[in-house]
GROMACS .gro file of C-alpha atoms in nm:
model
  417
    1MET     CA    1   8.015   8.854   9.690
    2GLN     CA    2   8.209   9.177   9.709
    3TYR     CA    3   8.405   9.335   9.994
    4ARG     CA    4   8.175   9.650  10.001
    5GLU     CA    5   7.857   9.411  10.034
    6LEU     CA    6   8.016   9.235  10.321
    7SER     CA    7   8.123   9.550  10.504
    8LYS     CA    8   7.770   9.663  10.511
    9LYS     CA    9   7.660   9.345  10.690
   10HIS     CA   10   7.969   9.320  10.905
   11PRO     CA   11   8.101   9.651  11.044
   12ARG     CA   12   8.472   9.713  11.021
   13SER     CA   13   8.513   9.803  11.386
   14LEU     CA   14   8.330   9.840  11.710
   15LYS     CA   15   8.271  10.131  11.923
   16ILE     CA   16   8.412   9.935  12.219
   17TYR     CA   17   8.712   9.727  12.118
   18GLU     CA   18   8.643   9.376  12.283
   19ASN     CA   19   8.661   9.007  12.219
   20ARG     CA   20   8.456   8.867  12.503
   21SER     CA   21   8.150   8.805  12.286
   22ILE     CA   22   8.328   8.618  12.013
   23GLN     CA   23   8.521   8.405  12.259
   24GLU     CA   24   8.215   8.311  12.452
   25PHE     CA   25   8.027   8.232  12.121
   26PHE     CA   26   8.307   8.002  11.996
   27GLU     CA   27   8.316   7.821  12.325
   28ASP     CA   28   7.948   7.769  12.356
   29PHE     CA   29   7.916   7.625  12.010
   30GLY     CA   30   8.238   7.433  12.010
   31LEU     CA   31   8.347   7.581  11.700
   32LEU     CA   32   8.707   7.493  11.739
   33SER     CA   33   8.641   7.118  11.767
   34ARG     CA   34   8.783   7.048  11.426
   35MET     CA   35   9.068   7.287  11.413
   36PRO     CA   36   9.410   7.143  11.360
   37LEU     CA   37   9.725   7.216  11.546
   38SER     CA   38   9.776   7.612  11.527
   39ILE     CA   39  10.037   7.871  11.574
   40VAL     CA   40   9.932   8.226  11.664
   41ILE     CA   41  10.167   8.502  11.552
   42ALA     CA   42  10.153   8.853  11.732
   43GLY     CA   43  10.387   9.153  11.725
   44THR     CA   44  10.412   9.484  11.543
   45ASN     CA   45  10.638   9.426  11.238
   46GLY     CA   46  10.723   9.095  11.074
   47LYS     CA   47  10.399   8.909  11.144
   48GLY     CA   48  10.307   8.871  10.781
   49SER     CA   49  10.653   8.765  10.678
   50VAL     CA   50  10.675   8.497  10.948
   51CYS     CA   51  10.334   8.364  10.836
   52ARG     CA   52  10.467   8.334  10.478
   53ILE     CA   53  10.790   8.159  10.587
   54LEU     CA   54  10.618   7.924  10.811
   55GLU     CA   55  10.341   7.848  10.533
   56GLU     CA   56  10.624   7.785  10.281
   57ILE     CA   57  10.831   7.558  10.503
   58TYR     CA   58  10.533   7.324  10.597
   59THR     CA   59  10.386   7.328  10.243
   60CYS     CA   60  10.733   7.224  10.111
   61GLN     CA   61  10.721   6.937  10.365
   62GLY     CA   62  10.390   6.813  10.229
   63TYR     CA   63  10.167   6.929  10.492
   64ARG     CA   64   9.827   7.096  10.428
   65VAL     CA   65   9.851   7.437  10.576
   66GLY     CA   66   9.584   7.692  10.642
   67THR     CA   67   9.682   8.054  10.699
   68PHE     CA   68   9.478   8.351  10.826
   69VAL     CA   69   9.638   8.691  10.773
   70THR     CA   70   9.537   9.057  10.814
   71PRO     CA   71   9.497   9.299  10.628
   72HIS     CA   72   9.434   9.188  10.279
   73LEU     CA   73   9.602   9.390   9.996
   74LEU     CA   74   9.363   9.389   9.713
   75ASP     CA   75   9.111   9.098   9.758
   76PHE     CA   76   8.953   9.035  10.099
   77LYS     CA   77   8.989   8.647  10.033
   78GLU     CA   78   9.364   8.687  10.057
   79ARG     CA   79   9.304   8.670  10.438
   80ILE     CA   80   9.226   8.297  10.417
   81ARG     CA   81   9.491   8.076  10.235
   82LEU     CA   82   9.543   7.706  10.184
   83ASN     CA   83   9.894   7.597  10.090
   84GLY     CA   84   9.977   7.957  10.002
   85ALA     CA   85   9.685   8.026   9.770
   86SER     CA   86   9.378   8.248   9.860
   87ILE     CA   87   9.049   8.056   9.870
   88SER     CA   88   8.819   8.108   9.574
   89SER     CA   89   8.507   8.324   9.565
   90GLN     CA   90   8.284   8.033   9.512
   91TYR     CA   91   8.441   7.836   9.808
   92PHE     CA   92   8.405   8.151  10.029
   93GLU     CA   93   8.039   8.204   9.930
   94SER     CA   94   7.964   7.842   9.989
   95ILE     CA   95   8.101   7.850  10.345
   96TYR     CA   96   7.939   8.187  10.415
   97GLU     CA   97   7.599   8.045  10.331
   98GLN     CA   98   7.665   7.746  10.558
   99SER     CA   99   7.755   7.998  10.835
  100LYS     CA  100   7.446   8.221  10.824
  101GLY     CA  101   7.267   8.039  11.098
  102LEU     CA  102   7.558   8.098  11.328
  103LEU     CA  103   7.582   8.462  11.219
  104ARG     CA  104   7.214   8.518  11.294
  105GLU     CA  105   7.253   8.349  11.632
  106PHE     CA  106   7.541   8.570  11.716
  107GLU     CA  107   7.357   8.878  11.632
  108LYS     CA  108   7.049   8.758  11.842
  109ARG     CA  109   7.262   8.694  12.144
  110TYR     CA  110   7.481   8.998  12.144
  111GLY     CA  111   7.264   9.264  11.970
  112ARG     CA  112   7.519   9.327  11.700
  113PRO     CA  113   7.646   9.147  11.393
  114MET     CA  114   7.984   8.994  11.383
  115THR     CA  115   8.241   9.230  11.266
  116PHE     CA  116   8.413   9.166  10.929
  117PHE     CA  117   8.726   9.036  11.121
  118GLU     CA  118   8.511   8.804  11.335
  119MET     CA  119   8.324   8.681  11.045
  120MET     CA  120   8.645   8.601  10.855
  121ILE     CA  121   8.774   8.414  11.156
  122LEU     CA  122   8.455   8.198  11.157
  123ILE     CA  123   8.502   8.127  10.791
  124SER     CA  124   8.867   8.029  10.834
  125VAL     CA  125   8.785   7.767  11.101
  126GLU     CA  126   8.568   7.590  10.861
  127VAL     CA  127   8.825   7.610  10.577
  128PHE     CA  128   9.106   7.488  10.811
  129SER     CA  129   8.912   7.191  10.943
  130ASN     CA  130   9.086   6.949  10.701
  131ALA     CA  131   9.442   7.104  10.729
  132ASP     CA  132   9.735   6.967  10.924
  133LEU     CA  133   9.830   7.313  11.052
  134ALA     CA  134   9.676   7.656  11.092
  135ILE     CA  135   9.888   7.971  11.105
  136ILE     CA  136   9.692   8.266  11.259
  137GLU     CA  137   9.813   8.638  11.238
  138VAL     CA  138   9.688   8.847  11.514
  139GLY     CA  139   9.507   9.178  11.422
  140LEU     CA  140   9.592   9.499  11.605
  141GLY     CA  141   9.656   9.389  11.960
  142GLY     CA  142   9.610   9.075  12.190
  143THR     CA  143   9.402   9.137  12.489
  144ARG     CA  144   9.099   9.235  12.304
  145ASP     CA  145   9.177   9.076  11.968
  146ALA     CA  146   8.926   8.832  11.811
  147THR     CA  147   9.215   8.580  11.731
  148ARG     CA  148   9.212   8.511  12.099
  149VAL     CA  149   8.946   8.255  12.030
  150PHE     CA  150   9.215   8.016  11.915
  151ASN     CA  151   9.407   7.775  12.145
  152PRO     CA  152   9.747   7.744  11.975
  153GLU     CA  153  10.041   7.510  12.040
  154LEU     CA  154  10.278   7.800  12.004
  155ASN     CA  155  10.260   8.180  12.035
  156LEU     CA  156  10.513   8.363  11.829
  157PHE     CA  157  10.612   8.721  11.899
  158THR     CA  158  10.776   8.909  11.638
  159SER     CA  159  10.944   9.266  11.721
  160ILE     CA  160  10.717   9.482  11.922
  161SER     CA  161  10.744   9.864  11.864
  162LEU     CA  162  10.519  10.175  11.850
  163ASP     CA  163  10.218  10.139  11.628
  164HIS     CA  164   9.842  10.198  11.661
  165CYS     CA  165   9.923  10.399  11.974
  166HIS     CA  166   9.569  10.540  11.974
  167ILE     CA  167   9.458  10.186  12.068
  168LEU     CA  168   9.738   9.997  12.213
  169GLY     CA  169   9.905  10.259  12.429
  170ASN     CA  170  10.191  10.517  12.385
  171THR     CA  171  10.483  10.324  12.526
  172ILE     CA  172  10.652   9.994  12.440
  173GLU     CA  173  10.567   9.863  12.780
  174GLN     CA  174  10.198   9.939  12.736
  175ILE     CA  175  10.199   9.779  12.384
  176GLN     CA  176  10.387   9.464  12.510
  177LYS     CA  177  10.123   9.417  12.784
  178GLU     CA  178   9.844   9.444  12.527
  179LYS     CA  179  10.005   9.211  12.288
  180LEU     CA  180  10.077   8.951  12.551
  181GLY     CA  181   9.694   8.953  12.621
  182ILE     CA  182   9.665   8.702  12.332
  183LEU     CA  183   9.823   8.432  12.545
  184LYS     CA  184   9.611   8.146  12.696
  185SER     CA  185   9.706   7.972  13.021
  186GLY     CA  186  10.007   7.757  12.969
  187ALA     CA  187  10.087   7.869  12.633
  188LYS     CA  188  10.445   7.839  12.505
  189ILE     CA  189  10.615   8.157  12.385
  190VAL     CA  190  10.862   8.172  12.100
  191THR     CA  191  11.017   8.511  12.043
  192THR     CA  192  11.332   8.690  11.916
  193PRO     CA  193  11.638   8.673  12.154
  194GLU     CA  194  11.609   9.042  12.231
  195GLN     CA  195  11.258   8.997  12.368
  196GLN     CA  196  11.306   8.673  12.566
  197GLU     CA  197  11.313   8.842  12.907
  198GLN     CA  198  11.063   9.109  12.852
  199LEU     CA  199  10.796   8.862  12.729
  200GLY     CA  200  10.876   8.588  12.976
  201ALA     CA  201  10.956   8.329  12.707
  202SER     CA  202  11.100   8.009  12.829
  203THR     CA  203  11.202   7.848  12.506
  204GLU     CA  204  11.583   7.837  12.429
  205THR     CA  205  11.723   8.001  12.131
  206ASN     CA  206  11.904   7.738  11.938
  207VAL     CA  207  11.901   7.896  11.591
  208GLU     CA  208  12.216   8.109  11.478
  209ILE     CA  209  12.200   8.302  11.158
  210GLN     CA  210  12.495   8.502  11.017
  211TYR     CA  211  12.450   8.747  10.735
  212LEU     CA  212  12.681   8.678  10.451
  213VAL     CA  213  12.599   8.891  10.137
  214SER     CA  214  12.321   9.071   9.949
  215GLU     CA  215  12.256   9.124   9.581
  216SER     CA  216  11.965   9.317   9.414
  217TYR     CA  217  11.707   9.033   9.453
  218TRP     CA  218  11.843   8.805   9.706
  219GLN     CA  219  12.064   8.764  10.009
  220LYS     CA  220  12.265   8.485  10.162
  221PHE     CA  221  12.322   8.368  10.517
  222LEU     CA  222  12.480   8.105  10.717
  223LEU     CA  223  12.244   7.885  10.927
  224ASN     CA  224  12.352   7.685  11.234
  225SER     CA  225  12.064   7.499  11.399
  226ASP     CA  226  11.921   7.171  11.515
  227LEU     CA  227  11.762   7.107  11.190
  228GLY     CA  228  12.093   7.147  10.998
  229CYS     CA  229  12.376   7.383  10.907
  230GLY     CA  230  12.480   7.556  10.579
  231GLU     CA  231  12.462   7.852  10.340
  232ILE     CA  232  12.101   7.940  10.242
  233ARG     CA  233  11.990   8.187   9.976
  234THR     CA  234  11.651   8.372  10.022
  235ASN     CA  235  11.444   8.621   9.807
  236LEU     CA  236  11.337   8.785  10.133
  237LEU     CA  237  11.536   9.120  10.131
  238GLY     CA  238  11.661   9.321  10.425
  239GLU     CA  239  11.879   9.207  10.720
  240TYR     CA  240  11.558   9.231  10.934
  241GLN     CA  241  11.410   8.934  10.755
  242LEU     CA  242  11.694   8.710  10.879
  243GLN     CA  243  11.541   8.774  11.234
  244ASN     CA  244  11.203   8.665  11.097
  245ILE     CA  245  11.361   8.363  10.932
  246GLN     CA  246  11.531   8.280  11.273
  247LEU     CA  247  11.211   8.306  11.472
  248SER     CA  248  11.027   8.080  11.207
  249ILE     CA  249  11.303   7.809  11.230
  250GLN     CA  250  11.277   7.831  11.619
  251ALA     CA  251  10.910   7.763  11.587
  252VAL     CA  252  10.970   7.465  11.350
  253ILE     CA  253  11.211   7.317  11.605
  254GLU     CA  254  10.971   7.357  11.885
  255LEU     CA  255  10.706   7.168  11.692
  256SER     CA  256  10.948   6.902  11.533
  257SER     CA  257  10.824   6.629  11.765
  258ILE     CA  258  10.468   6.675  11.610
  259LEU     CA  259  10.544   6.806  11.245
  260ASN     CA  260  10.869   6.699  11.123
  261VAL     CA  261  11.064   6.914  10.861
  262SER     CA  262  11.379   6.800  10.673
  263PHE     CA  263  11.667   7.036  10.634
  264GLU     CA  264  11.642   6.983  10.260
  265ASN     CA  265  11.275   7.108  10.257
  266LEU     CA  266  11.350   7.388  10.491
  267THR     CA  267  11.629   7.503  10.250
  268ARG     CA  268  11.397   7.470   9.943
  269ALA     CA  269  11.120   7.677  10.130
  270LEU     CA  270  11.364   7.959  10.211
  271ASN     CA  271  11.500   7.955   9.868
  272GLN     CA  272  11.157   8.021   9.717
  273VAL     CA  273  10.938   8.211   9.966
  274LYS     CA  274  10.830   8.561   9.878
  275HIS     CA  275  10.627   8.828  10.040
  276PRO     CA  276  10.441   9.074   9.824
  277CYS     CA  277  10.482   9.452   9.904
  278ARG     CA  278  10.770   9.395  10.148
  279LEU     CA  279  11.106   9.520   9.980
  280GLU     CA  280  10.962   9.379   9.653
  281TRP     CA  281  11.126   9.478   9.325
  282ILE     CA  282  10.862   9.480   9.048
  283HIS     CA  283  11.104   9.662   8.804
  284PRO     CA  284  11.477   9.712   8.816
  285ARG     CA  285  11.398  10.065   8.939
  286ILE     CA  286  11.067  10.023   9.131
  287LEU     CA  287  11.074   9.903   9.488
  288ILE     CA  288  10.751   9.835   9.670
  289ASP     CA  289  10.748   9.836  10.043
  290GLY     CA  290  10.431   9.869  10.259
  291SER     CA  291  10.608   9.994  10.577
  292HIS     CA  292  10.376  10.203  10.778
  293ASN     CA  293  10.547  10.286  11.099
  294LEU     CA  294  10.875  10.405  11.252
  295GLU     CA  295  11.044  10.060  11.279
  296GLY     CA  296  10.940   9.974  10.926
  297TRP     CA  297  11.057  10.297  10.767
  298SER     CA  298  11.379  10.269  10.959
  299LYS     CA  299  11.450   9.915  10.819
  300LEU     CA  300  11.351  10.033  10.468
  301LYS     CA  301  11.613  10.324  10.498
  302ASP     CA  302  11.869  10.079  10.621
  303TYR     CA  303  11.816   9.859  10.312
  304LEU     CA  304  11.847  10.156  10.075
  305VAL     CA  305  12.165  10.278  10.245
  306GLN     CA  306  12.308   9.923  10.234
  307MET     CA  307  12.233   9.898   9.864
  308ASP     CA  308  12.354  10.241   9.801
  309LEU     CA  309  12.018  10.348   9.664
  310MET     CA  310  11.924  10.633   9.908
  311GLN     CA  311  12.069  10.928   9.729
  312ASN     CA  312  11.923  10.840   9.395
  313SER     CA  313  11.563  10.740   9.492
  314GLN     CA  314  11.234  10.898   9.417
  315TRP     CA  315  10.999  10.823   9.693
  316ALA     CA  316  10.619  10.790   9.638
  317VAL     CA  317  10.424  10.786   9.962
  318CYS     CA  318  10.059  10.763  10.104
  319LEU     CA  319   9.961  10.756  10.469
  320LYS     CA  320   9.660  10.680  10.667
  321LYS     CA  321   9.516  10.948  10.890
  322THR     CA  322   9.585  10.745  11.205
  323LYS     CA  323   9.958  10.774  11.126
  324SER     CA  324  10.198  11.045  11.198
  325ILE     CA  325  10.312  11.255  10.907
  326THR     CA  326  10.602  11.394  11.117
  327GLN     CA  327  10.734  11.047  11.186
  328LEU     CA  328  10.730  10.966  10.813
  329SER     CA  329  10.904  11.299  10.729
  330ASN     CA  330  11.214  11.182  10.930
  331PHE     CA  331  11.279  10.902  10.699
  332ILE     CA  332  11.179  10.991  10.339
  333HIS     CA  333  11.402  11.137  10.071
  334THR     CA  334  11.353  11.489   9.938
  335ASN     CA  335  11.056  11.594   9.731
  336PRO     CA  336  10.835  11.285   9.750
  337LEU     CA  337  10.552  11.209   9.526
  338CYS     CA  338  10.233  11.209   9.742
  339PHE     CA  339   9.931  11.001   9.642
  340ASN     CA  340   9.595  10.888   9.788
  341PRO     CA  341   9.500  10.523   9.695
  342ARG     CA  342   9.141  10.623   9.645
  343ASN     CA  343   9.058  10.583  10.010
  344THR     CA  344   8.900  10.835  10.244
  345SER     CA  345   9.085  10.685  10.547
  346PHE     CA  346   9.422  10.833  10.395
  347TYR     CA  347   9.542  11.181  10.388
  348THR     CA  348   9.480  11.365  10.071
  349SER     CA  349   9.765  11.401   9.812
  350LYS     CA  350   9.740  11.766   9.862
  351LYS     CA  351   9.763  11.760  10.239
  352LEU     CA  352  10.048  11.505  10.241
  353ALA     CA  353  10.246  11.713   9.987
  354GLN     CA  354  10.207  12.033  10.185
  355GLU     CA  355  10.330  11.867  10.504
  356LEU     CA  356  10.623  11.689  10.336
  357SER     CA  357  10.722  11.951  10.086
  358GLY     CA  358  10.649  11.718   9.808
  359LYS     CA  359  10.438  11.685   9.501
  360ALA     CA  360  10.076  11.596   9.496
  361CYS     CA  361   9.980  11.338   9.250
  362PHE     CA  362   9.603  11.288   9.186
  363SER     CA  363   9.625  10.957   9.006
  364PHE     CA  364   9.849  10.646   8.994
  365MET     CA  365   9.925  10.752   8.634
  366GLN     CA  366  10.060  11.078   8.740
  367VAL     CA  367  10.304  10.899   8.986
  368PHE     CA  368  10.434  10.689   8.710
  369ASP     CA  369  10.463  10.994   8.481
  370GLU     CA  370  10.651  11.200   8.724
  371TRP     CA  371  10.894  10.903   8.786
  372CYS     CA  372  10.943  10.875   8.411
  373ARG     CA  373  11.077  11.226   8.387
  374ASP     CA  374  11.406  11.109   8.537
  375GLY     CA  375  11.479  10.753   8.418
  376SER     CA  376  11.775  10.728   8.646
  377LYS     CA  377  11.600  10.718   8.984
  378THR     CA  378  11.472  10.434   9.189
  379LEU     CA  379  11.107  10.465   9.279
  380VAL     CA  380  11.043  10.380   9.637
  381VAL     CA  381  10.679  10.328   9.727
  382THR     CA  382  10.592  10.326  10.090
  383GLY     CA  383  10.361  10.445  10.372
  384SER     CA  384  10.093  10.173  10.374
  385LEU     CA  385  10.050   9.819  10.268
  386LEU     CA  386   9.699   9.896  10.095
  387GLY     CA  387   9.838  10.201   9.934
  388ALA     CA  388  10.155  10.016   9.810
  389ALA     CA  389   9.953   9.721   9.675
  390ARG     CA  390   9.707   9.942   9.485
  391LEU     CA  391   9.993  10.151   9.328
  392LYS     CA  392  10.186   9.834   9.249
  393ARG     CA  393   9.894   9.692   9.067
  394SER     CA  394   9.861  10.005   8.858
  395LEU     CA  395  10.227  10.031   8.797
  396LEU     CA  396  10.248   9.668   8.670
  397LYS     CA  397   9.972   9.753   8.402
  398LEU     CA  398  10.143  10.073   8.301
  399LEU     CA  399  10.483   9.901   8.276
  400ASP     CA  400  10.323   9.634   8.055
  401ARG     CA  401  10.162   9.883   7.838
  402PHE     CA  402  10.478  10.097   7.827
  403GLU     CA  403  10.700   9.801   7.732
  404LYS     CA  404  10.494   9.722   7.422
  405ASN     CA  405  10.558  10.082   7.292
  406ALA     CA  406  10.915  10.130   7.414
  407SER     CA  407  11.211  10.052   7.216
  408ARG     CA  408  11.393   9.896   7.522
  409LYS     CA  409  11.246   9.650   7.779
  410TYR     CA  410  11.201   9.819   8.122
  411SER     CA  411  11.303  10.156   7.996
  412ALA     CA  412  11.173  10.455   8.193
  413ARG     CA  413  11.359  10.718   8.002
  414THR     CA  414  11.069  10.829   7.773
  415ARG     CA  415  10.750  10.955   7.920
  416ILE     CA  416  10.441  10.740   7.839
  417THR     CA  417  10.176  10.908   7.620
   0.00000   0.00000   0.00000
């Protein structure tokens, strides 16, 4: 079953952004009766990283963990994972077949099919029925987000900043109000120290993290917490990831009376957790980062400055039409390579190049070829998670092919032919 086929049956969006229908439907049919304890994660940036961190921590401890994330990068089944692995096509199709009666009933009741997002939530509930823990990433907002069907033990809020303003509001205050709409009565909030007061969080922050040192592919920090203390090394790059780690450990402490985690397994999880397309090196001179808003680009720039990479970098960018080219222009380096990931919801390569004084690239091959003209520069890919993931996939294939023909491994000094 292909994504295009499912998208025809289940629209990507609604004319009116609402979740009343899906909430009512889930309640009437008792669809959450077999759901395990759950954590719902909202915010603007960092949701995906926190999902990965918590998933790795609880999996290392031996729990069976289900994770629902959005969006997917290359395969829609990435949205539903068990112990860190996407569910198989066969497993998805079997549950989808079992769910057709519910899907027909929903359409009969509300005069519309479930959206793709709602349908994936329905599938995830069945997948997670035998798990010990479900980790749920909120979609765009909160008040009208379909993930509000869940009744979590904890609501986590990562940093909240300006993004999707055409839907959520034009100020931080408006967006915070929208994001807080995910809360159910009596829910416990865990958030960053900076947002405790604004979001009305009642939990105490008892996790201290001190940045120590960074190398190309890892960073080290000092942890002081109720779970234990010591130096920890992680593959997650950028100082902002330490905030995501702090938030994740805070959540683990809050749930420690229900799901115990040892300091040894916590350390092991943080040592090995990875997050694709977030400050991810796929080559000594290719950095993939799917940042797509002001806060994300700012953190990307901070990392490049910290690692002394900013001045000798070649940026490759794509951008959805819902995003601001002007905002992106404030962060990117000179003369970017502009590409379109073969998707009509993105600006064309030509349009982006005109606005950013860059070079239009009409294929992934051309991006690679342009970078190869100067083997000394670091290629920085950013602007969109989808775009970064698609270019990453193509670059890996090109690198493999190029390596077979090059005299030196990972050389970018000679153009590919």
